Coordinates of C-alpha atoms and ligand atoms in Angstrom, one line a residue:
X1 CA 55.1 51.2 64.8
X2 CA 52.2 51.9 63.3
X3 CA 48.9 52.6 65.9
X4 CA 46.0 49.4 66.4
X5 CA 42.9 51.8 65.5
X6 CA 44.9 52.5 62.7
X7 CA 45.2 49.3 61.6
X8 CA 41.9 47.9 62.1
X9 CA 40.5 50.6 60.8
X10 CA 42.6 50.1 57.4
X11 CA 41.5 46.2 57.6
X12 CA 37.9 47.0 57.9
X13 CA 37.8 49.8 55.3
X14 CA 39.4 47.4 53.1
X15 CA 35.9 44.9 53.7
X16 CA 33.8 46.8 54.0
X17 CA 34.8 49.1 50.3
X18 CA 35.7 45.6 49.3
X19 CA 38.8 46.5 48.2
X20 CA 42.2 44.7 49.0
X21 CA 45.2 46.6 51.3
X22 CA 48.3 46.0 51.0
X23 CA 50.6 44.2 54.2
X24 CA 51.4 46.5 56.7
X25 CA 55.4 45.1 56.3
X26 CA 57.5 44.8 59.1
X27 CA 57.7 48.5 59.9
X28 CA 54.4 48.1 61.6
X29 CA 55.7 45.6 63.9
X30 CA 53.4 43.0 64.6
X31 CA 53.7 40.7 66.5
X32 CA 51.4 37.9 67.6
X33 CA 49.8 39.3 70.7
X34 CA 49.2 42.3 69.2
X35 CA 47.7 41.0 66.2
X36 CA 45.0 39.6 67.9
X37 CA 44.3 43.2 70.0
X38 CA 44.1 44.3 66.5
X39 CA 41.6 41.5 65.8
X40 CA 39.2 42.0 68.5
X41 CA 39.1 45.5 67.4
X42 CA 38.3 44.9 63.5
X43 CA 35.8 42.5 65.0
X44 CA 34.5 45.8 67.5
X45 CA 34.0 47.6 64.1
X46 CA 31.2 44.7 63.3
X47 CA 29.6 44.8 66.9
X48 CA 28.9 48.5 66.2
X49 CA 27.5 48.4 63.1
X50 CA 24.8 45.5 65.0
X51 CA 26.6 42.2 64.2
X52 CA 27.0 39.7 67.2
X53 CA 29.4 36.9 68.4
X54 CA 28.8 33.4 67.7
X55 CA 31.7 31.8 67.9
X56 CA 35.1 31.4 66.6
X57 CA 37.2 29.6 64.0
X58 CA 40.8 28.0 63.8
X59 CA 42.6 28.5 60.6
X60 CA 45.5 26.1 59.7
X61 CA 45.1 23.6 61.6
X62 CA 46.0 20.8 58.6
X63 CA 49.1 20.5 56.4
X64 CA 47.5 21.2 53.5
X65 CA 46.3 24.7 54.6
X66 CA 49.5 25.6 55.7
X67 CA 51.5 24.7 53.0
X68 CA 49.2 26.8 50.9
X69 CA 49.5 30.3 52.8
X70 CA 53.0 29.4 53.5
X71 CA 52.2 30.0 57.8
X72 CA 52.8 27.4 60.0
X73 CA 50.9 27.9 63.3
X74 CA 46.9 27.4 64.2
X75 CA 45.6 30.4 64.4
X76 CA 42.1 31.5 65.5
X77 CA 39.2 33.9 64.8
X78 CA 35.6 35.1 66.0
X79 CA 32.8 34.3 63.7
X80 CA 29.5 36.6 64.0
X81 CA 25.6 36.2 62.7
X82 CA 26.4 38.1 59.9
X83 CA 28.6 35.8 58.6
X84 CA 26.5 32.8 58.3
X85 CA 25.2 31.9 54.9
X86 CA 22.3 29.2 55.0
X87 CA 22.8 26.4 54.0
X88 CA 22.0 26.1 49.9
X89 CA 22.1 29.8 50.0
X90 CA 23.9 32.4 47.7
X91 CA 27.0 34.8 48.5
X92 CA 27.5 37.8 46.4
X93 CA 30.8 37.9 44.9
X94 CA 30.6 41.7 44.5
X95 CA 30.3 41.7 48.2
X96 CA 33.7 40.2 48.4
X97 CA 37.2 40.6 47.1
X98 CA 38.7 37.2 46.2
X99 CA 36.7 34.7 48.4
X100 CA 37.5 31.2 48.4
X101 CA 35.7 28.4 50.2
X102 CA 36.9 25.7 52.1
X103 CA 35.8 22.6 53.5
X104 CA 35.4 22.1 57.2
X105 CA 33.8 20.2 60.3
X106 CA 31.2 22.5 62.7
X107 CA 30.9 22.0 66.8
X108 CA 28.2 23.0 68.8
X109 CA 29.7 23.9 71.9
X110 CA 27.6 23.5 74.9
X111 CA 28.7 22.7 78.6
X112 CA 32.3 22.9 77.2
X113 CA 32.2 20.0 75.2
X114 CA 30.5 19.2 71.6
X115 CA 26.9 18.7 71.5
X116 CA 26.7 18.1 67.4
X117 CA 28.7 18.0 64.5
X118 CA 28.0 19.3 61.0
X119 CA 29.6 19.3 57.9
X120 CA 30.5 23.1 56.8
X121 CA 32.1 25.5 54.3
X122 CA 33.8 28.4 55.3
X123 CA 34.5 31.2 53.1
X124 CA 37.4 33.1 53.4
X125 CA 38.2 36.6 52.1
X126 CA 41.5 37.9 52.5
X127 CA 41.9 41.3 52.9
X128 CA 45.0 41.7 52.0
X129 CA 46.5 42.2 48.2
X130 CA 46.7 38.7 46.5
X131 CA 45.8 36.6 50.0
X132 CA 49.2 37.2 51.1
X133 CA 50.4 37.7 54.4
X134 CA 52.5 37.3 57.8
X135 CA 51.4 35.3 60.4
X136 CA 50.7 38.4 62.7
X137 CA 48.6 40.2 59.2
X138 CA 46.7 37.2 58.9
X139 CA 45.6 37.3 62.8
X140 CA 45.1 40.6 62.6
X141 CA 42.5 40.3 59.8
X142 CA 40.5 38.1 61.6
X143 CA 42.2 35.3 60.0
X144 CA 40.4 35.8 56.8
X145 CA 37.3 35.0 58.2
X146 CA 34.7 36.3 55.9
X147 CA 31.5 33.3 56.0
X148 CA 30.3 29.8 56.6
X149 CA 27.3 27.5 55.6
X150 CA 26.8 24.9 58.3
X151 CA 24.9 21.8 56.9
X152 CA 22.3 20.1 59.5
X153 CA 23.4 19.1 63.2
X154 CA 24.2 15.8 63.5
X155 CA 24.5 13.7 67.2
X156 CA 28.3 13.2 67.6
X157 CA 29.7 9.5 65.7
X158 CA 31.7 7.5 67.8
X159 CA 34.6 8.6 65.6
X160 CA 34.9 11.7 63.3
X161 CA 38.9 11.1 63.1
X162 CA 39.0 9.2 60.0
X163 CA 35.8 10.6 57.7
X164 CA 36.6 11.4 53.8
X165 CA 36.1 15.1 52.6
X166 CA 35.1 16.3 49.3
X167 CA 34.6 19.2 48.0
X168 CA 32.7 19.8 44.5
X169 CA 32.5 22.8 42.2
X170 CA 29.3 22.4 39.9
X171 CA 29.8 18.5 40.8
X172 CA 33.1 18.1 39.8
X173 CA 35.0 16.9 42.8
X174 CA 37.8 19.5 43.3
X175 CA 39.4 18.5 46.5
X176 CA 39.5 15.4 48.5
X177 CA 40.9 15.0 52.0
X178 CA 40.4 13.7 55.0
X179 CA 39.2 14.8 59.0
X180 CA 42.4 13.8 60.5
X181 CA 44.2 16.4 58.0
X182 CA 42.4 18.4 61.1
X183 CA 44.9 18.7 64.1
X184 CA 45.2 14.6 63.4
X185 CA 41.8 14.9 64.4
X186 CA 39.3 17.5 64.9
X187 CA 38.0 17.0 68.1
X188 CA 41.4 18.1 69.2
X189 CA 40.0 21.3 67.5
X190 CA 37.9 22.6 70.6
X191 CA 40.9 21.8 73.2
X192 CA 42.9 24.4 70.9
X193 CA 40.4 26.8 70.4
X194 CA 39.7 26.9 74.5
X195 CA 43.6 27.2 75.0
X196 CA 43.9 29.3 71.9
X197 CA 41.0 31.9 72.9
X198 CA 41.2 31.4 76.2
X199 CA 44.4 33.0 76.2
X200 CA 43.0 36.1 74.6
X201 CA 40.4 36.1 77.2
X202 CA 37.9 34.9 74.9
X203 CA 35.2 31.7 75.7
X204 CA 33.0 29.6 73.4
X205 CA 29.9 30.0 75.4
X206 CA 27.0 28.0 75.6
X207 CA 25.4 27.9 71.6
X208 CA 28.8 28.7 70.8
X209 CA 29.7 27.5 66.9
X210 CA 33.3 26.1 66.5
X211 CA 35.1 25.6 62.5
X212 CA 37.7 23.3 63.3
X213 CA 40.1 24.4 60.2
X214 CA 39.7 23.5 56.7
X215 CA 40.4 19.5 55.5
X216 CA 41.7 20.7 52.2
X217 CA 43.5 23.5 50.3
X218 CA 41.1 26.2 49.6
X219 CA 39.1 27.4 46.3
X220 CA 38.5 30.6 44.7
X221 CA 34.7 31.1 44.0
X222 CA 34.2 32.0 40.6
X223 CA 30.4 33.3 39.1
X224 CA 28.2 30.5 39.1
X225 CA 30.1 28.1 40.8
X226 CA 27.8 26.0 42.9
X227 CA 30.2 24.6 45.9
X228 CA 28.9 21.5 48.3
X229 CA 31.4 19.9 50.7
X230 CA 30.2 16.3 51.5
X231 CA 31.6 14.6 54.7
X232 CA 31.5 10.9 55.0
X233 CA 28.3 9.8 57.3
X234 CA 27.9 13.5 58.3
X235 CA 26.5 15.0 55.2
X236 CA 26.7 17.9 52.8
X237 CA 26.8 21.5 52.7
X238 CA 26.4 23.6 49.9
X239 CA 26.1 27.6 48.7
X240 CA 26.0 29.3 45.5
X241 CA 28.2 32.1 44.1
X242 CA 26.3 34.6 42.3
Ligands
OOG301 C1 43.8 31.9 56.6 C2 42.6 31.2 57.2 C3 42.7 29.7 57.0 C4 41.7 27.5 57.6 O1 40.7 26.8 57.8 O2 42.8 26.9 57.5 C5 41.6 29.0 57.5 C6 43.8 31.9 55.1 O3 44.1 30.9 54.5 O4 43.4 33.0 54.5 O5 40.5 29.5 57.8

């Protein structure tokens, strides 16, 4: 059994040098709630170097996602300031190992419920070797949470269940899906994430941002690629990769 400092430690050197580790196999035995002790202290390692908490993220929450990473559970993670890309903005790739981006829906949490919807891309970086790993690994790294843009706030439609999602590379339409890929719909996403967190001890605050799981399988960014997610009657959101 190998030691939680240990292992966060390993997962954050491996972000921060930007350099992929290898899975910790199943002599390290993790296990779920563990994972996520491990997760809270990879995220510690960004509060001390001056990042903050702004909210948190599901991961495979559609089929689509989980057929791809070949997990099968929703799975959450806590987002911070430093992760937010504006929207139209750049990401480095030599800040990153093998990001890939991924299109999404955005909450703005307040009172408990959602104030505003956005569309969004989030970026996700896998630090592991080849973006493969366990459930527990996955958890444990934050569940690849890495970026996001969040395109402009927009007053909650009267139904978000049903909206077409596309996502472009330098205007070529690359995926195409739907919100109800999300949890069937993702308004169901901020019921999990309060159950999901809350569990962990953790609450979406007031301000709080929610991503409620990517619509679509996910893409690698390669140089140049100029990515924009477009969500029927919510809008776009776009970055470059330089
Ligand atoms: C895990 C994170 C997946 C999503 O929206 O499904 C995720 C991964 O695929 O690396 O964020």
């Amino acid at each position: 059994m190998t030691d939680l400092a240990t292992i966060a430690e390993q997962l954050d050197r491996a972000a921060t040098s930007r350099t992929a580790t290898p899975q910790f196999g199943s002599d390290a035995g993790l296990d779920v709630p563990t994972a996520y002790r491990i997760q809270e202290a990879v995220v510690a390692h960004r509060l001390a170097r001056g990042e903050r908490p702004v909210g948190l993220k599901l991961g495979l929450t559609s089929r689509a996602k989980m057929a791809q990473m070949g997990v099968d559970e929703v799975i959450w993670g806590r987002l911070t300031d430093a992760m937010h890309i504006p929207d139209g903005g750049t990401i480095s790739l030599a800040d990153h190992i093998h990001p890939k981006a991924e299109p999404e829906v955005a909450f703005l949490v307040e009172g408990g419920a959602i104030a505003a919807v956005a569309p969004a891309i989030e970026v996700i970086d896998s630090r592991y070797i080849d973006f493969r790993f366990t459930l527990p690994e996955v958890i444990a790294d934050n569940t690849s949470a890495s970026g996001f843009v969040i395109g402009a706030w927009q007053p909650v439609p009267a139904g978000i269940d049903n909206l077409g999602v596309l996502l472009e590379v330098d205007g070529r339409t690359v995926q195409i899906g739907s919100t109800a890929a999300i949890l069937g719909d993702p308004r169901r996403a901020l019921a999990e994430a309060v159950r999901l967190a809350g569990a962990g001890g953790v609450e979406l605050t007031d301000g709080s941002v929610l991503l409620a799981g990517a619509a679509t399988a996910a893409v690698p960014l390669r140089p140049g690629a100029h990515v924009r997610v477009v969500v029927e009657s919510l809008g776009t959101a776009s970055l470059k990769a330089i």
